[in-house]
Structure formats: structure tokens, C-alpha cells
mmCIF file of C-alpha atoms in Angstrom:
data_model
loop_
_atom_site.group_PDB
_atom_site.id
_atom_site.type_symbol
_atom_site.label_atom_id
_atom_site.label_comp_id
_atom_site.label_asym_id
_atom_site.label_seq_id
_atom_site.Cartn_x
_atom_site.Cartn_y
_atom_site.Cartn_z
ATOM 1 C CA MET A 100 0.000 0.000 0.000
ATOM 2 C CA LEU A 101 1.104 3.557 -0.641
ATOM 3 C CA ILE A 102 1.465 6.075 2.177
ATOM 4 C CA GLY A 103 -1.903 7.733 1.501
ATOM 5 C CA GLU A 104 -3.700 4.389 1.578
ATOM 6 C CA VAL A 105 -2.054 3.311 4.833
ATOM 7 C CA ALA A 106 -2.649 6.709 6.420
ATOM 8 C CA LYS A 107 -6.328 6.599 5.472
ATOM 9 C CA ALA A 108 -6.726 3.022 6.714
ATOM 10 C CA ALA A 109 -5.086 4.013 10.024
ATOM 11 C CA GLY A 110 -7.084 7.239 10.347
ATOM 12 C CA MET A 111 -4.022 9.484 10.201
ATOM 13 C CA THR A 112 -2.366 11.847 7.809
ATOM 14 C CA PRO A 113 0.631 10.907 5.686
ATOM 15 C CA LYS A 114 2.598 13.552 7.609
ATOM 16 C CA THR A 115 1.850 11.765 10.902
ATOM 17 C CA LEU A 116 2.835 8.445 9.366
ATOM 18 C CA ARG A 117 6.166 9.907 8.183
ATOM 19 C CA PHE A 118 6.724 11.343 11.679
ATOM 20 C CA TYR A 119 6.200 7.923 13.278
ATOM 21 C CA GLU A 120 8.579 6.418 10.758
ATOM 22 C CA GLU A 121 11.210 9.093 11.562
ATOM 23 C CA GLN A 122 10.745 8.419 15.293
ATOM 24 C CA GLY A 123 11.366 4.706 14.826
ATOM 25 C CA LEU A 124 7.829 3.630 15.731
ATOM 26 C CA LEU A 125 7.200 2.353 12.233
ATOM 27 C CA PRO A 126 9.918 0.491 10.327
ATOM 28 C CA PRO A 127 11.144 2.300 7.229
ATOM 29 C CA ALA A 128 8.942 1.522 4.270
ATOM 30 C CA GLN A 129 10.169 -0.305 1.235
ATOM 31 C CA ARG A 130 10.615 1.956 -1.761
ATOM 32 C CA GLY A 131 9.254 1.153 -5.179
ATOM 33 C CA LEU A 132 11.182 1.848 -8.367
ATOM 34 C CA ASN A 133 9.372 5.183 -8.489
ATOM 35 C CA GLY A 134 10.679 6.052 -4.994
ATOM 36 C CA TYR A 135 7.252 5.905 -3.360
ATOM 37 C CA ARG A 136 6.945 4.360 0.079
ATOM 38 C CA GLN A 137 5.247 0.975 0.052
ATOM 39 C CA TYR A 138 3.844 -0.463 3.269
ATOM 40 C CA GLY A 139 2.633 -3.932 4.182
ATOM 41 C CA ASP A 140 -0.712 -4.733 5.778
ATOM 42 C CA ASP A 141 1.022 -5.113 9.165
ATOM 43 C CA SER A 142 1.730 -1.364 9.146
ATOM 44 C CA VAL A 143 -1.946 -0.575 9.703
ATOM 45 C CA ALA A 144 -2.085 -2.813 12.796
ATOM 46 C CA ARG A 145 1.087 -1.217 14.157
ATOM 47 C CA LEU A 146 -0.262 2.288 13.511
ATOM 48 C CA ASP A 147 -3.479 1.282 15.273
ATOM 49 C CA PHE A 148 -1.418 0.279 18.316
ATOM 50 C CA ILE A 149 0.482 3.579 18.183
ATOM 51 C CA ALA A 150 -2.783 5.540 17.986
ATOM 52 C CA ARG A 151 -4.234 3.624 20.943
ATOM 53 C CA GLY A 152 -1.057 4.237 22.926
ATOM 54 C CA ARG A 153 -1.161 7.948 22.173
ATOM 55 C CA ALA A 154 -4.848 8.057 23.128
ATOM 56 C CA ALA A 155 -3.873 6.484 26.465
ATOM 57 C CA GLY A 156 -1.446 9.353 27.014
ATOM 58 C CA LEU A 157 1.731 7.440 26.247
ATOM 59 C CA SER A 158 4.688 9.356 24.886
ATOM 60 C CA VAL A 159 6.448 8.477 21.663
ATOM 61 C CA SER A 160 9.368 7.255 23.769
ATOM 62 C CA GLN A 161 7.143 4.977 25.855
ATOM 63 C CA ILE A 162 5.556 3.518 22.733
ATOM 64 C CA ARG A 163 9.004 3.008 21.202
ATOM 65 C CA ASN A 164 10.054 1.092 24.352
ATOM 66 C CA ILE A 165 6.971 -1.123 24.208
ATOM 67 C CA LEU A 166 7.633 -1.883 20.552
ATOM 68 C CA ALA A 167 11.274 -2.684 21.377
ATOM 69 C CA VAL A 168 10.093 -5.274 23.902
ATOM 70 C CA ARG A 169 7.684 -6.714 21.321
ATOM 71 C CA GLU A 170 10.119 -6.830 18.364
ATOM 72 C CA PRO A 171 11.942 -10.000 19.422
ATOM 73 C CA GLY A 172 8.589 -11.678 20.093
ATOM 74 C CA ASN A 173 8.236 -10.934 23.800
ATOM 75 C CA ALA A 174 4.856 -10.022 25.216
ATOM 76 C CA PRO A 175 5.130 -6.460 26.557
ATOM 77 C CA CYS A 176 2.247 -6.833 29.026
ATOM 78 C CA ALA A 177 4.304 -6.369 32.218
ATOM 79 C CA HIS A 178 6.110 -3.399 30.674
ATOM 80 C CA VAL A 179 2.799 -1.837 29.602
ATOM 81 C CA GLN A 180 1.386 -2.439 33.092
ATOM 82 C CA ASP A 181 4.342 -0.584 34.639
ATOM 83 C CA ILE A 182 3.975 2.328 32.227
ATOM 84 C CA LEU A 183 0.230 2.584 32.812
ATOM 85 C CA ALA A 184 0.736 2.434 36.599
ATOM 86 C CA GLY A 185 3.058 5.412 36.239
ATOM 87 C CA GLN A 186 0.509 7.194 34.063
ATOM 88 C CA LEU A 187 -2.193 6.624 36.690
ATOM 89 C CA ALA A 188 0.035 7.928 39.485
ATOM 90 C CA GLU A 189 0.851 11.063 37.471
ATOM 91 C CA LEU A 190 -2.820 11.618 36.653
ATOM 92 C CA ASP A 191 -3.831 11.187 40.291
ATOM 93 C CA GLN A 192 -1.204 13.760 41.298
ATOM 94 C CA LYS A 193 -2.378 16.217 38.628
ATOM 95 C CA ILE A 194 -6.010 15.727 39.663
ATOM 96 C CA ALA A 195 -5.090 16.448 43.299
ATOM 97 C CA GLU A 196 -3.194 19.583 42.239
ATOM 98 C CA LEU A 197 -6.080 20.754 40.053
ATOM 99 C CA THR A 198 -8.589 20.061 42.851
ATOM 100 C CA ALA A 199 -6.527 22.192 45.245
ATOM 101 C CA LEU A 200 -6.183 24.929 42.626
ATOM 102 C CA ARG A 201 -9.922 24.880 42.002
ATOM 103 C CA ALA A 202 -10.626 25.235 45.722
ATOM 104 C CA GLY A 203 -8.329 28.256 45.885
ATOM 105 C CA VAL A 204 -9.894 29.884 42.839
ATOM 106 C CA ALA A 205 -13.384 29.191 44.198
ATOM 107 C CA ALA A 206 -12.473 30.808 47.535
ATOM 108 C CA SER A 207 -11.072 33.874 45.746
ATOM 109 C CA TYR A 208 -14.162 34.056 43.547
ATOM 110 C CA GLU A 209 -16.481 33.871 46.548
ATOM 111 C CA ALA A 210 -14.517 36.610 48.312
ATOM 112 C CA VAL A 211 -14.582 38.953 45.326
ATOM 113 C CA ALA A 212 -18.249 38.198 44.608
ATOM 114 C CA ALA A 213 -19.204 39.064 48.197
ATOM 115 C CA GLY A 214 -16.883 42.060 48.359
ATOM 116 C CA ASN A 215 -17.649 45.723 47.996
ATOM 117 C CA PRO A 216 -15.427 47.690 45.580
ATOM 118 C CA ALA A 217 -16.028 50.817 47.655
ATOM 119 C CA THR A 218 -14.221 49.288 50.628
ATOM 120 C CA CYS A 219 -11.207 47.970 48.708
ATOM 121 C CA ASP A 220 -7.752 48.960 49.889
ATOM 122 C CA GLN A 221 -6.645 51.424 47.202
ATOM 123 C CA SER A 222 -2.970 50.794 47.970
ATOM 124 C CA ARG A 223 -3.332 47.236 46.641
ATOM 125 C CA VAL A 224 -3.991 46.185 43.066
ATOM 126 C CA CYS A 225 -6.719 43.835 44.258
ATOM 127 C CA SER A 226 -7.588 43.072 47.851
ATOM 128 C CA TYR A 227 -8.939 39.647 46.936
ATOM 129 C CA LEU A 228 -5.835 38.214 45.300
#
């Protein structure tokens, strides 16, 4: 298949496909006599995995590492589990930080909403922040 056909089948653009090839996530394509990239059917399945990994928040580097485990025929399940555990821990930390930030913003909002501009300290830019 040509690059446009593979990209369409994988739901990506040819530019994205070339990027993944440059990053080592997709093996270099064979070249026809005309110089066009020619991909096998297995490229679509690999691109599907890459897309699912990206949708799960995995970095290009993490996906590359998973593929490196898989290349010699090893199941990368334990490696994927470790990566996803790290992703969950990072997400939990970010959620906690965002929850604390939201509480602070809500408290500031409530203070400014209940405040009276006539009684603001004029020596300060804003008495509520």
C-alpha cells in the first residue's frame, strides 16, 4: 500500500505516518522503483497500536520502548502495566493539584463576589488576590 492508503486506513495523515517512521515507531517503508513508500498490511495494525497508545497518554518514547520489547517476540504486558501504573500515578497527582487549585480559585471568587469595591484597599492592586 502507498502512504496515503495506509494513512487513510489508520485514520491518520501521511505527515503523521512519516513522523512515526522518523521516530522509529514504524519500520522504514520499502521503496518502489518510483521512490514511493510501500507499506505492508502489518503497518496498519502497528499504527493502530500507536494511535491507541497515544490516546492512552503514552509518549512516543514509551511507545518506542513497548515496541522494542515486542520486536523479538516478547509479550510487553508487564512493561505496559508498569507504564500505565506510572501514568495513573501522574494523573492522580495532577487531579489532586487541580482540585486544590480549584478550591483556591473558588475561595477567591467567593470573596470577590461578596466584596464591595467601595471598601477595597486602594494601595493594593486587588484586595482579593
